[in-house]
XYZ file of C-alpha atoms in Angstrom:
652
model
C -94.124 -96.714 -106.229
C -90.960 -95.300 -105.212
C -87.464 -96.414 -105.473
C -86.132 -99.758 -104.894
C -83.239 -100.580 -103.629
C -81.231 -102.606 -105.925
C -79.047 -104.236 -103.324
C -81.738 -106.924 -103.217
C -80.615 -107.945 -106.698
C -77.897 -110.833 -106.304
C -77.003 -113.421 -108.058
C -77.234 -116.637 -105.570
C -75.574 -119.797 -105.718
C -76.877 -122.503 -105.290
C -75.628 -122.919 -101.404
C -77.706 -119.524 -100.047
C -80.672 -120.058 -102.400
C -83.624 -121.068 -100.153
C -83.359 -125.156 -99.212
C -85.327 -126.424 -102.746
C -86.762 -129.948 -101.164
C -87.313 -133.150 -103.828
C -91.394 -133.114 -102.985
C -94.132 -132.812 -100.325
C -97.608 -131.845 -100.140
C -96.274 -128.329 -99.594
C -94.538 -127.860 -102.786
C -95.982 -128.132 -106.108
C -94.744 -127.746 -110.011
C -95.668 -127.406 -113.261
C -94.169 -126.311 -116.606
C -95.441 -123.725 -118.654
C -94.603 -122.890 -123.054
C -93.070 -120.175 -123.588
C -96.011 -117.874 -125.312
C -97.828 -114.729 -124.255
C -100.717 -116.474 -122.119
C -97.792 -118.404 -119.823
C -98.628 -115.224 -116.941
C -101.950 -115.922 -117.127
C -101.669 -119.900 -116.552
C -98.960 -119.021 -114.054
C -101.767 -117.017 -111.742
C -104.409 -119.600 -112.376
C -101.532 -121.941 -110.996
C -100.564 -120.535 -107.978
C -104.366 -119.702 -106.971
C -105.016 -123.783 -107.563
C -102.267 -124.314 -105.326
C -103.339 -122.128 -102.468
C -106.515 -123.941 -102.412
C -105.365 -127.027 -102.718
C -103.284 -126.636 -99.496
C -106.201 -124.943 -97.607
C -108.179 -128.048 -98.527
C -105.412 -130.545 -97.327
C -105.158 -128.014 -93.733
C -101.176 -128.098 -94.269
C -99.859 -126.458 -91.043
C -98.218 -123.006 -93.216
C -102.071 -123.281 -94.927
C -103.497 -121.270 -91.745
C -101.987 -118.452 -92.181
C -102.516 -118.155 -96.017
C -104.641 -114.868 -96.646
C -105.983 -112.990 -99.507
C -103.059 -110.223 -98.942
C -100.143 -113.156 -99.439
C -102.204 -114.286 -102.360
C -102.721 -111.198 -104.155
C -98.973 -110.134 -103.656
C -97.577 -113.622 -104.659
C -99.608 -113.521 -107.728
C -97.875 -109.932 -109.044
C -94.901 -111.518 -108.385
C -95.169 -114.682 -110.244
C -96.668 -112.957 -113.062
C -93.829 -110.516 -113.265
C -91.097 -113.411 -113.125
C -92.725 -115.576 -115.557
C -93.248 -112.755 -117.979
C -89.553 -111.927 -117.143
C -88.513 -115.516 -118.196
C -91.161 -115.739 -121.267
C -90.616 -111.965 -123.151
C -87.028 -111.940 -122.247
C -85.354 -115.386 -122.522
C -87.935 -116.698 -125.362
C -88.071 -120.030 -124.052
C -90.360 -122.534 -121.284
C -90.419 -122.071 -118.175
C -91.149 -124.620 -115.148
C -92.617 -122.925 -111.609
C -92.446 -124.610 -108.297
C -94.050 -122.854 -105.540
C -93.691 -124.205 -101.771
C -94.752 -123.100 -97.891
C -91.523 -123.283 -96.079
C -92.376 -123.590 -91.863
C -90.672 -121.329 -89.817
C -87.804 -122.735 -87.905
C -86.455 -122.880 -84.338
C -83.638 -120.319 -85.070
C -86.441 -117.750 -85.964
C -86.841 -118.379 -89.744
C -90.423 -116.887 -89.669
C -92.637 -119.365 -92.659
C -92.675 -118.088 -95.805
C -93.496 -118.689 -99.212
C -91.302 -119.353 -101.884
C -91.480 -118.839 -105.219
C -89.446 -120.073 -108.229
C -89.214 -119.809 -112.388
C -86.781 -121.616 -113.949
C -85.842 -120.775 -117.895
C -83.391 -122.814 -120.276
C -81.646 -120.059 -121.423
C -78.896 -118.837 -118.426
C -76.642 -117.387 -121.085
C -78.846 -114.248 -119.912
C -78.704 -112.418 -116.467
C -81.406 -110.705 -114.815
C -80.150 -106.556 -115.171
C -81.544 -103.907 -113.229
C -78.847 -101.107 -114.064
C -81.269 -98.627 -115.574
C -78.536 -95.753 -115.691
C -76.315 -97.479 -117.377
C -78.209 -98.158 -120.252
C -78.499 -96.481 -123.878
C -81.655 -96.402 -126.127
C -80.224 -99.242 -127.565
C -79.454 -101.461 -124.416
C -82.025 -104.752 -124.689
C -83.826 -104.045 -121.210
C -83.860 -107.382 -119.460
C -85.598 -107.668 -116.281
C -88.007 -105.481 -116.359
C -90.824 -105.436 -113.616
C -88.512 -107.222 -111.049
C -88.698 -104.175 -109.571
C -91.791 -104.459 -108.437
C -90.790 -108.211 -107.113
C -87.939 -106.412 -104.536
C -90.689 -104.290 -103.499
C -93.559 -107.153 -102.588
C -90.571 -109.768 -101.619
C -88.327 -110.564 -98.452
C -85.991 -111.400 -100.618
C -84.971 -112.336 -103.968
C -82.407 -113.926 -106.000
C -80.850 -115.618 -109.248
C -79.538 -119.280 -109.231
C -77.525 -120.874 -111.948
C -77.136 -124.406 -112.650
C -75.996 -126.145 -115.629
C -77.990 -125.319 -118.285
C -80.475 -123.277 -116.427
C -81.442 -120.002 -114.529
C -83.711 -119.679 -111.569
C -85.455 -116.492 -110.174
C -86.968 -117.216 -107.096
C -88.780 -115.011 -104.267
C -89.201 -115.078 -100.698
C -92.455 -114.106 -99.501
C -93.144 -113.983 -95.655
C -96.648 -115.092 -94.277
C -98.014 -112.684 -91.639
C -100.025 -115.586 -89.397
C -101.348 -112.500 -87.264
C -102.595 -110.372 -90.035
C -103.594 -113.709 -92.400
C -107.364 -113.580 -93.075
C -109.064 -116.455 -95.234
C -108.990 -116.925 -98.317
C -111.757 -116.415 -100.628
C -111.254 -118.494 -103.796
C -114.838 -117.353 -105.480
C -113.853 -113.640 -105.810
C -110.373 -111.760 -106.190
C -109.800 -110.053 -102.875
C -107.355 -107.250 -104.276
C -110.109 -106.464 -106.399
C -112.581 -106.101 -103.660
C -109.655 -103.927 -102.056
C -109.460 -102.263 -104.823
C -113.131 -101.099 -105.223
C -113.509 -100.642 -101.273
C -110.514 -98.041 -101.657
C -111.829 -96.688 -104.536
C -115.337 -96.003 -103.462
C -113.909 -94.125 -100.114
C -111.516 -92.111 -102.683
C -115.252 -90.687 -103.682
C -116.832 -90.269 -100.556
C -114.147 -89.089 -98.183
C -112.143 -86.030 -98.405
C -108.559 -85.614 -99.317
C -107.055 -85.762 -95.541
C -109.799 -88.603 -94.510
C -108.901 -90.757 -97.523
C -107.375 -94.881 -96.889
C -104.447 -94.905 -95.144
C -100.670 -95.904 -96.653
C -101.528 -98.932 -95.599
C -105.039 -99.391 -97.299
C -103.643 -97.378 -100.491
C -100.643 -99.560 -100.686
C -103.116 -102.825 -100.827
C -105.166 -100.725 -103.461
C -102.207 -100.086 -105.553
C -101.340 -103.940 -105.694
C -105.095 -104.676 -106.527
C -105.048 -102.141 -109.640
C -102.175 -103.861 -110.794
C -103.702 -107.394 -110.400
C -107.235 -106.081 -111.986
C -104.913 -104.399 -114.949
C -102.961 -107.776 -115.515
C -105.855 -109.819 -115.915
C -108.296 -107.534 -117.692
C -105.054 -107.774 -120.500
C -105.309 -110.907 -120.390
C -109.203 -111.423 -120.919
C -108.793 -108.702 -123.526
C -105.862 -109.789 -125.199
C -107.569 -112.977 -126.060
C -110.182 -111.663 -128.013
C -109.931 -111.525 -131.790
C -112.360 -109.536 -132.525
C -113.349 -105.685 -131.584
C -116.827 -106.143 -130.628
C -115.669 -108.698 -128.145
C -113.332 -106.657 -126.855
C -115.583 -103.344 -126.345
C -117.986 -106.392 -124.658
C -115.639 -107.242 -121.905
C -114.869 -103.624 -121.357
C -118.259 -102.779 -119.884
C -118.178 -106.394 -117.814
C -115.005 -104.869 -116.417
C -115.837 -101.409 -115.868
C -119.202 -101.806 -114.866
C -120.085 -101.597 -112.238
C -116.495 -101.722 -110.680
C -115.387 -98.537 -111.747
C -118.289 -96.708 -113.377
C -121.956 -97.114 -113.181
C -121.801 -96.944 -117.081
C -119.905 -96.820 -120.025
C -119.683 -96.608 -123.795
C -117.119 -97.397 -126.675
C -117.322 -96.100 -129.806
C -114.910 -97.351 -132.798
C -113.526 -95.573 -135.635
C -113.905 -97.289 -139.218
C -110.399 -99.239 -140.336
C -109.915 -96.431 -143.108
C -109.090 -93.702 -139.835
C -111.702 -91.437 -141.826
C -113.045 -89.028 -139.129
C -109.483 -89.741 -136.857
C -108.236 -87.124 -134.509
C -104.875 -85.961 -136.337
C -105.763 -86.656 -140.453
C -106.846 -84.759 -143.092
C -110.227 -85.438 -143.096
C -110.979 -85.122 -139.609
C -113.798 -82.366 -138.537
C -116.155 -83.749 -136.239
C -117.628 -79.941 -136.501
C -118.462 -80.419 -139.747
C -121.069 -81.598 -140.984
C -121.480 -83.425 -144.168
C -120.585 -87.140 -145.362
C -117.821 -87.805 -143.412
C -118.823 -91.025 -140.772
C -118.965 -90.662 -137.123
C -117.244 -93.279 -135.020
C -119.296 -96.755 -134.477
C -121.537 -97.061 -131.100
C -120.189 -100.515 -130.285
C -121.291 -100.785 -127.217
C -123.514 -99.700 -124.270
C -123.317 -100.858 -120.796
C -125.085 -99.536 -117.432
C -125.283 -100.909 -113.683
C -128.909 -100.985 -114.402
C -130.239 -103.080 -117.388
C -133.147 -101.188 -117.372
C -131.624 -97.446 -118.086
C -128.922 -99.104 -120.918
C -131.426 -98.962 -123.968
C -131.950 -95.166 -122.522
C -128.870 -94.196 -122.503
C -127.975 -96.083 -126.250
C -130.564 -94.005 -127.601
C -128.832 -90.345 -125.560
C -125.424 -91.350 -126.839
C -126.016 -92.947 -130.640
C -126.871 -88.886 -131.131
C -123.551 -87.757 -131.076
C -119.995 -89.342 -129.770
C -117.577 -87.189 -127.355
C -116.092 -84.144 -129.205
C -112.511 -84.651 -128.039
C -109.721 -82.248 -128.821
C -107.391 -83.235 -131.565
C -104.472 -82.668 -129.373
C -105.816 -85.748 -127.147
C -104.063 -89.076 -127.930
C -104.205 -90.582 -124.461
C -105.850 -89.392 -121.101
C -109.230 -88.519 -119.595
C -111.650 -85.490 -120.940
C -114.407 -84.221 -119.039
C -116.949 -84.307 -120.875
C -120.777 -83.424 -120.461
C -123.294 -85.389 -118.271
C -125.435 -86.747 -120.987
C -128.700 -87.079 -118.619
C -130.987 -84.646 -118.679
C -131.758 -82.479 -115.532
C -134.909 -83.763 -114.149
C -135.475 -82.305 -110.750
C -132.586 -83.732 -108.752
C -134.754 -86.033 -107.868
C -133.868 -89.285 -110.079
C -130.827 -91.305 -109.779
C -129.297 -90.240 -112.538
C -129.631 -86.312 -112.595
C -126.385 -85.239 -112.282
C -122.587 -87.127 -111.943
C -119.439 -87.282 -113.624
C -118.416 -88.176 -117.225
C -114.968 -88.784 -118.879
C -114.129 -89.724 -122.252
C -110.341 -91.862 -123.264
C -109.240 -91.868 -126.514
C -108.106 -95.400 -127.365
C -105.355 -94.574 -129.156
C -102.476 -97.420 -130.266
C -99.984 -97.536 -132.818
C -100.154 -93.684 -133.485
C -103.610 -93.604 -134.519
C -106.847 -93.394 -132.642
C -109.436 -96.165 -132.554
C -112.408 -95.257 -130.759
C -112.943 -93.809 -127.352
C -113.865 -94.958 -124.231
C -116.765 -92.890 -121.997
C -117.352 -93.695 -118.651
C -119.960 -92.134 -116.480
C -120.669 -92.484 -112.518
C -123.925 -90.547 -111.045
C -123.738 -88.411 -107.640
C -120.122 -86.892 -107.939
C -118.782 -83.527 -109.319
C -115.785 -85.309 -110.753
C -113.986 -88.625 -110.625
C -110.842 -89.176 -108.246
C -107.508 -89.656 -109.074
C -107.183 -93.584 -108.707
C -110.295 -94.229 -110.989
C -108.869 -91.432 -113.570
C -105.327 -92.753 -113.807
C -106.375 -96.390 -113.176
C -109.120 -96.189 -116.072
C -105.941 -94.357 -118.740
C -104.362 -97.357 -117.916
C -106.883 -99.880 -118.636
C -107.794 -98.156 -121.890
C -104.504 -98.193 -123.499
C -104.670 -102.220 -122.614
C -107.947 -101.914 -125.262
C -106.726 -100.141 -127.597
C -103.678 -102.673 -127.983
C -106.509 -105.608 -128.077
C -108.624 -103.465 -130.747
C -105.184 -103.244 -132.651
C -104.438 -106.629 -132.294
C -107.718 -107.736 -132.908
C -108.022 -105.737 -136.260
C -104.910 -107.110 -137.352
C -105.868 -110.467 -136.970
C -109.402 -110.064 -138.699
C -107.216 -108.056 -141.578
C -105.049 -111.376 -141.990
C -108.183 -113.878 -141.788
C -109.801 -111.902 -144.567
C -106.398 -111.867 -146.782
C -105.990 -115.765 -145.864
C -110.041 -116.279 -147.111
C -109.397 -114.325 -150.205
C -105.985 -116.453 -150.937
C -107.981 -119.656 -149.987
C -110.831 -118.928 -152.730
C -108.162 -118.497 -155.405
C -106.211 -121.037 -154.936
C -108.470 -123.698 -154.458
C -110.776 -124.514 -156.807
C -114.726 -123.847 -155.757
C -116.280 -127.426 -156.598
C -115.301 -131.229 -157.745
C -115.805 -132.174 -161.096
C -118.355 -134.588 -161.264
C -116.512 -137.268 -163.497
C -118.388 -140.108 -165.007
C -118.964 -143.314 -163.540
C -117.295 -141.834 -160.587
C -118.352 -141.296 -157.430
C -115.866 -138.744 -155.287
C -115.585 -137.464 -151.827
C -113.318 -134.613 -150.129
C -111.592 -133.898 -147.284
C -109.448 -130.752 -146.624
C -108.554 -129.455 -143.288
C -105.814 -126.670 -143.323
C -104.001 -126.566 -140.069
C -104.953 -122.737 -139.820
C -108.695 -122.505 -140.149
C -109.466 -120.180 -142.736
C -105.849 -119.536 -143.852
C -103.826 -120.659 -146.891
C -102.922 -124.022 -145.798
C -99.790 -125.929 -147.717
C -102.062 -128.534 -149.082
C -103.803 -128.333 -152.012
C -106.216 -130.237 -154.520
C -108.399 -130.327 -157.556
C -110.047 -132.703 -159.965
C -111.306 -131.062 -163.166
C -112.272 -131.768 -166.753
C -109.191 -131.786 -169.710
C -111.141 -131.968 -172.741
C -111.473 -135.230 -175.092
C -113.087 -137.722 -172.240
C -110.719 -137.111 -170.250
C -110.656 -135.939 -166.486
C -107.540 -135.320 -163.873
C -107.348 -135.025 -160.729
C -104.340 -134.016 -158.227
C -102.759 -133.770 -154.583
C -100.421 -131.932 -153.106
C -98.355 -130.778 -150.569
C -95.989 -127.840 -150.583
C -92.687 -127.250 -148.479
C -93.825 -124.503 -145.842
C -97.182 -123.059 -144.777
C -98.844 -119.589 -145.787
C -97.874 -116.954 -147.932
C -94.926 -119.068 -149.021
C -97.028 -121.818 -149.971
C -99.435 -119.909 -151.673
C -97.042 -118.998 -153.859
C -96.344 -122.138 -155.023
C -99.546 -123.287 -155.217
C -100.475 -120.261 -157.198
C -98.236 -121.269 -159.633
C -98.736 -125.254 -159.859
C -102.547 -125.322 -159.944
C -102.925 -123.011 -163.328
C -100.358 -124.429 -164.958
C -101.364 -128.477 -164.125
C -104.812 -127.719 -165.852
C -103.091 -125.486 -168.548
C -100.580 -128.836 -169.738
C -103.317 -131.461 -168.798
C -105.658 -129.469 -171.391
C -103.140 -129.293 -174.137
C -102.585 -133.128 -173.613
C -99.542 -133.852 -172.373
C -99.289 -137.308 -170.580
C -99.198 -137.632 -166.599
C -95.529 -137.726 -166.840
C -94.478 -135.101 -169.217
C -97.017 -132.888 -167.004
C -95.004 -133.817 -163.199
C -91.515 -133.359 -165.827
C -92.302 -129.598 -166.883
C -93.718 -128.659 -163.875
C -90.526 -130.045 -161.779
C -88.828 -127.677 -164.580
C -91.467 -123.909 -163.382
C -90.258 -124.596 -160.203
C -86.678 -124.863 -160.651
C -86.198 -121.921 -162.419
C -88.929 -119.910 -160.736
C -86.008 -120.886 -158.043
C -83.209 -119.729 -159.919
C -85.148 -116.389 -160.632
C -85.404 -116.123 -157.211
C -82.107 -116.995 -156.322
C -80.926 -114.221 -158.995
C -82.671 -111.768 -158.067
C -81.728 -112.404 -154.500
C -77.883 -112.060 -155.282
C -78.655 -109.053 -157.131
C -79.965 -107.142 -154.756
C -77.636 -108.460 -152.037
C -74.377 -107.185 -154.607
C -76.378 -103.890 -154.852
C -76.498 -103.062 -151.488
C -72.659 -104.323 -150.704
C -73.693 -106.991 -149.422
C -74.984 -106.261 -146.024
C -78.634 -105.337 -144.837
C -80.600 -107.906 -147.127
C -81.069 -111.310 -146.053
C -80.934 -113.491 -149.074
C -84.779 -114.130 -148.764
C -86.081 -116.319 -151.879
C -83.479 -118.692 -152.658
C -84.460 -121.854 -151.225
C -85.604 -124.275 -153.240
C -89.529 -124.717 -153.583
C -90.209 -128.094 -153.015
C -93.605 -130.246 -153.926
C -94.676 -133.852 -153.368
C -97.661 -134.341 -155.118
C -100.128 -137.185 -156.894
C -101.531 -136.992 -160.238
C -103.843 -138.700 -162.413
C -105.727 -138.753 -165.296
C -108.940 -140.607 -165.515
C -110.724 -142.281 -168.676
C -114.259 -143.837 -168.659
C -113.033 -147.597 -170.556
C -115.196 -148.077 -173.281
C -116.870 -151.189 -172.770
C -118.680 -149.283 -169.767
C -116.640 -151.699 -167.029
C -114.974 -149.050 -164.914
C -112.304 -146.261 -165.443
C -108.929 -146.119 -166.631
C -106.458 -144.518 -164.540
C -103.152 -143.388 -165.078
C -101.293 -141.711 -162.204
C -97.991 -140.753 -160.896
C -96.904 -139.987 -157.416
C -93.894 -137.385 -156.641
C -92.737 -137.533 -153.467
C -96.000 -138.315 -151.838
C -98.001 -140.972 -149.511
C -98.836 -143.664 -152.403
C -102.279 -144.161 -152.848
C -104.032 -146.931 -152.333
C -106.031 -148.965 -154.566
C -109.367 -151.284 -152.444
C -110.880 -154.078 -154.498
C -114.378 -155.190 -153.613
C -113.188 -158.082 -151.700
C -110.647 -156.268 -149.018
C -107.718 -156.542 -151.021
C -105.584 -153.527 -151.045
C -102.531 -152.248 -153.066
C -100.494 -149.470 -153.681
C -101.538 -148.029 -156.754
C -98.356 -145.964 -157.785
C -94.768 -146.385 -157.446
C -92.463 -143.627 -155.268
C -90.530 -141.096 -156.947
C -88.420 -137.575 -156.020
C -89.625 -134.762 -155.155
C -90.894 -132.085 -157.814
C -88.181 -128.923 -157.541
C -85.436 -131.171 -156.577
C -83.240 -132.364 -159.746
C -83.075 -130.939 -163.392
C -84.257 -134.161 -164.872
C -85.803 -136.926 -162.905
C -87.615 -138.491 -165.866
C -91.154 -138.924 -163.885
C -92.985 -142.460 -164.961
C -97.042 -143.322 -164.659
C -98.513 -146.304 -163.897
C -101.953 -147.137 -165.551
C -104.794 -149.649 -164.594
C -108.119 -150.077 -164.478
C -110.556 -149.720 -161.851
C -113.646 -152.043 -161.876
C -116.987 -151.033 -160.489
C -116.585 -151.182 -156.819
C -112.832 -150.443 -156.873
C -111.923 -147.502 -154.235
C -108.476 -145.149 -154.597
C -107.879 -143.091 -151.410
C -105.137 -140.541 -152.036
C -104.014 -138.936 -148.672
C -101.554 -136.123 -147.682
C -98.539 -136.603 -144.958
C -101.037 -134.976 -142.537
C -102.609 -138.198 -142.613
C -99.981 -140.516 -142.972
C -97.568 -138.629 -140.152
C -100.256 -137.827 -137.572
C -98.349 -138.364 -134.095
C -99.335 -139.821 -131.001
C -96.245 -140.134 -128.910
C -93.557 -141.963 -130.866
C -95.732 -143.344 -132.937
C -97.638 -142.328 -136.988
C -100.779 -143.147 -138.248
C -99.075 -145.267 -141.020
C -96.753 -147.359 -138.741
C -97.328 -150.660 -139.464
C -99.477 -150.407 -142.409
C -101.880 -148.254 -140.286
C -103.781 -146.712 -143.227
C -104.115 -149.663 -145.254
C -105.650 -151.353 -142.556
C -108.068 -148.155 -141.949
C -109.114 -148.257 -145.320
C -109.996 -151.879 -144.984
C -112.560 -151.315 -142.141
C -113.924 -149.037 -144.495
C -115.193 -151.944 -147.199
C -118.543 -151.249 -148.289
C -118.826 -147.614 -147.303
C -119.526 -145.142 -150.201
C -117.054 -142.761 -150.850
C -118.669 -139.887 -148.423
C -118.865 -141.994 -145.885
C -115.734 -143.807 -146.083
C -113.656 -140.054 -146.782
C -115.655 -139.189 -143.309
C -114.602 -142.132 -141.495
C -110.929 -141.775 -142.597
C -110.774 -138.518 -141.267
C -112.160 -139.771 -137.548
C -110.021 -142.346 -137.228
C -106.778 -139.917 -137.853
C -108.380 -137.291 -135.491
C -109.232 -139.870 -132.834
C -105.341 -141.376 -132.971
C -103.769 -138.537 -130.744
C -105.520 -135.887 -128.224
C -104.155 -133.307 -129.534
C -105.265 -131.510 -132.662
C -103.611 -132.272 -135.991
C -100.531 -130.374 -136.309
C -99.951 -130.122 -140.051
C -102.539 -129.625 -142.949
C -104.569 -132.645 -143.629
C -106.726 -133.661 -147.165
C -107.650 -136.740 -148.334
C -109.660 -137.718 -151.884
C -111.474 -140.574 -152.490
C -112.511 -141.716 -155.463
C -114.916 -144.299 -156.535
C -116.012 -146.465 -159.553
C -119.652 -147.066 -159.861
């Protein structure tokens, strides 16, 4: 793009910062979290708003035009990841037409991201960094070079970047809100880059719009691809945005996760033959549906032979038609194959194919090595995160136990809803026989969520069943296990210090030595022996007391509250036993239950589950477990934020 010149770089106060008016139907806001999809939302933003003020016919809306859009949208991006990647924290935008004024202000518009953290400046002072500078700032570079001007503002407790962007009323054309015009730009440059030669190609002008279109098609094909968890998605959108934009076909092949058959290893020798696997066809995609099953059937033969020297870049490879004559559409064009190489190994490779040319130009070549290092970060990513859902199902089925016990003259009902789907959640439950008539049944809730939890859990759950069968009372089993987890936490703690002393005392967090905290409810549960109902004896440690329904409405707590399990050497833990009649309902719940939120307010406020449970009279214990779990997902919009399981048990 050229150099910049940094002179545009200053930090404003508030006095020559563009006039920032209180409202108006030319200014609009909105505030954005501070995650990796805030540049996306940003765009979709500022695109709302320029239709919005085309539909009102705001004065400054006539001269909006797709080359103002396109530019204001690289620049918005390019702040708000600025604010998001480098300050960590929200961000609010505010984008306004300004008219021009009498002195010869020409109209303009004005955009503006403002983060919470102002304790760090905007830098731009590239040569005087080292490899270990933070690099703050970056792509505001390319926000001096598509702004009038630009600026930082500082106010208490806040930092501003905000651009200038003039509106050209003579060159405006209107805006076209069903299709992105830099894209269009961008294939109407492209396509002459083909047809025309060299010295006839677009002019700085038309190249410069082109450039600003491949960077607009490249930020949002990242973030279409970067939102897929799963490879086979991602090699799906790649043909949608390839084809027939930049090719009039293209294929992806993916290596397996083992990197068996990888350019670079051991193994590799896609000469050889023998047992060795060939990448995976993922996916086939050409302009005409028709030919696609053809050309799957040319290419599932044999992938691209690439070089092993090739990490990143375009190959030439072979035309994979056959020669037919000249005469069909297809007989002769140009093919190039991408590695999709991330994280130092190579994934699969990208082949792209477009008929009638002796070779692809430039601005496809370089524009395509761009986009396919943006999918090979979303097959990483994506792999990763189908690595850690399989890990997180494996730790689910161990730790949880695969089926209720059916106990007798019970009837029970489950629900368990871990806050990550398919991941170790910090709930837990079980109900299960203990020998002599007698069954138990327990939930919990551990301090912290995955791998941490699942520690915990992995140690509670063996060991409740392991002192429930050798007969110890509910008490004595909440008193021993309080006892595991305070010296698993001394262990911990030791072994901690230990290592921390070893290495003089620097360069190892102390990692381990909090204290592992669990509230949980158990019980034990008898069959009474005149055949009336089912004695229960339970205990609850630090968790949401459970409540005990009669057949007529009446409800009660069934337990009295008590510490915390992991949190003193002896708290002497104490049951409470009674006796539940045919008819008689206990619902045990977690704090995901109790503490849903909706506002300022919890499910349990004002007796708010005991007066759930009481619309549930009647209702078997399926049905009433189901109905539970509606109510607490209907009190907020928003999904549940914590872990949620509730058990319900029934005498019959």
């Amino acid at each position: 793009m050229g150099s910049i010149p940094l002179q545009r770089e200053t930090t404003f106060s508030a006095t020559n910062m563009p006039d920032h008016p209180h409202g108006g139907p030319n200014v609009v806001r909105t505030s954005l979290p501070g995650n990796p999809l805030a540049p996306a939302a940003a765009r979709r933003f500022l695109r709302a708003a320029f239709a919005d003020w085309t539909e009102q016919e705001l004065p400054q809306a006539a001269a909006l035009g797709d080359r103002l859009a396109d530019d204001a949208v690289v620049v918005l991006s390019e702040l708000v990841t600025n604010a998001v990647v480098h300050a960590g924290t929200s961000v609010e935008l505010l984008c306004r037409l300004d008219e021009a004024t009498p002195d010869g202000v020409p109209a303009a518009l004005v955009v503006e991201v403002t983060d919470h953290h102002p304790a760090r400046a905007v830098r731009n002072d590239r040569g005087s960094r080292t490899p270990e500078t933070p690099e703050y700032g970056r792509g505001l570079r390319l926000v001096a070079s598509l702004a009038e001007s630009w600026g930082v503002t500082y106010r208490p407790g806040t930092k501003t970047v905000w651009a200038r962007l003039p509106v050209d009323e003579v060159a405006a054309t209107p805006a076209d809100p069903g299709v992105h015009s830099a894209v269009r730009a961008l294939e109407r440059g492209l396509r002459a880059a083909e047809l025309l030669p060299p010295e006839a190609r677009n002019p700085p002008h038309d190249r410069d719009w082109i450039n600003r279109g491949a960077l607009s098609f490249l930020a949002e094909a990242s973030d279409l691809l970067g939102g897929q968890l799963d490879e086979d998605m991602v090699a799906a959108l790649v043909g949608q945005l390839l084809v027939p934009r930049l090719a009039d076909w293209c294929a992806v092949w993916f290596y397996d996760e083992e990197g068996r058959g990888l350019p670079g290893t051991a193994d590799h020798d896609l000469r050889a033959a023998g047992p060795m696997p060939l990448p995976r066809l993922a996916r086939v995609w050409h302009m005409r549906e028709s030919r696609t099953e053809e050309l799957r059937r040319i290419l599932e033969k044999e992938p691209p032979r690439l070089p092993e020297s090739v990490r990143t870049g375009a190959v030439p490879v072979p035309w994979p038609f056959e020669t037919r004559g000249g005469c069909a559409p297809d007989d002769s064009g140009a093919a190039l194959a991408y590695p999709l190489s991330a994280g130092g190994r190579t994934l699969g490779i990208l082949l792209i194919g477009r008929a009638g040319l002796p070779r692809f130009p430039d601005e496809i070549t370089g524009l395509v090595e761009d986009f396919s290092r943006r999918v090979a970060l979303a097959v990483s990513a994506a792999r990763r995160y189908t690595r850690q859902a399989t890990i997180s199902r494996i730790l689910q089925r161990g730790l949880l136990p695969t089926a209720i016990a059916e106990i007798p003259g019970m009837k029970s009902a489950l629900v368990y809803e871990p806050k990550e789907q398919g991941g170790p959640g910090g709930d837990f439950y079980d109900v299960f026989p203990a020998g002599d008539g007698r069954w138990c049944f327990a939930l919990g809730d551990v301090q912290g969520k995955g791998p941490e939890a699942a520690v915990v859990i992995g140690l509670v759950r063996p060991w409740l069943r392991l002192l429930a069968r050798e007969g110890y009372p509910v008490s004595q089993v909440l008193d021993r296990l309080n006892r595991l987890l305070l010296d698993d936490a001394t262990e911990a703690a030791d072994s901690a210090a230990r290592a921390l002393a070893a290495a003089g005392g620097q360069g190892i967090p102390p990692e381990g030595t909090s204290s592992r905290f669990l509230s949980i409810l158990y019980g034990e549960l008898t069959p009474a022996e005149d055949g009336s109902g089912v004695v229960c004896t339970l205990a609850s440690a630090g968790h949401p007391l459970p409540l005990l329904m009669r057949p007529g409405g009446e409800i009660v707590a069934a337990a009295a509250p008590q510490v915390l399990l992991g949190v003193v050497d002896d708290p002497d833990y104490t049951s409470e036993t009674f006796e539940m009649l045919i008819g008689d309902t206990l619902l045990c719940v977690t704090d995901g239950v109790t503490e849903r939120r909706c506002g300022h307010r919890q499910f349990d406020d004002g007796d708010g589950l005991a007066h759930a449970l009481a619309g549930c009279a009647g209702l078997t214990a399926p049905l009433l477990a189901e109905r539970i779990r509606r109510l607490v997902h209907a009190f907020a919009d928003s999904p549940p934020d914590d872990d949620l399981a509730l058990l319900v048990l029934q005498a019959h």
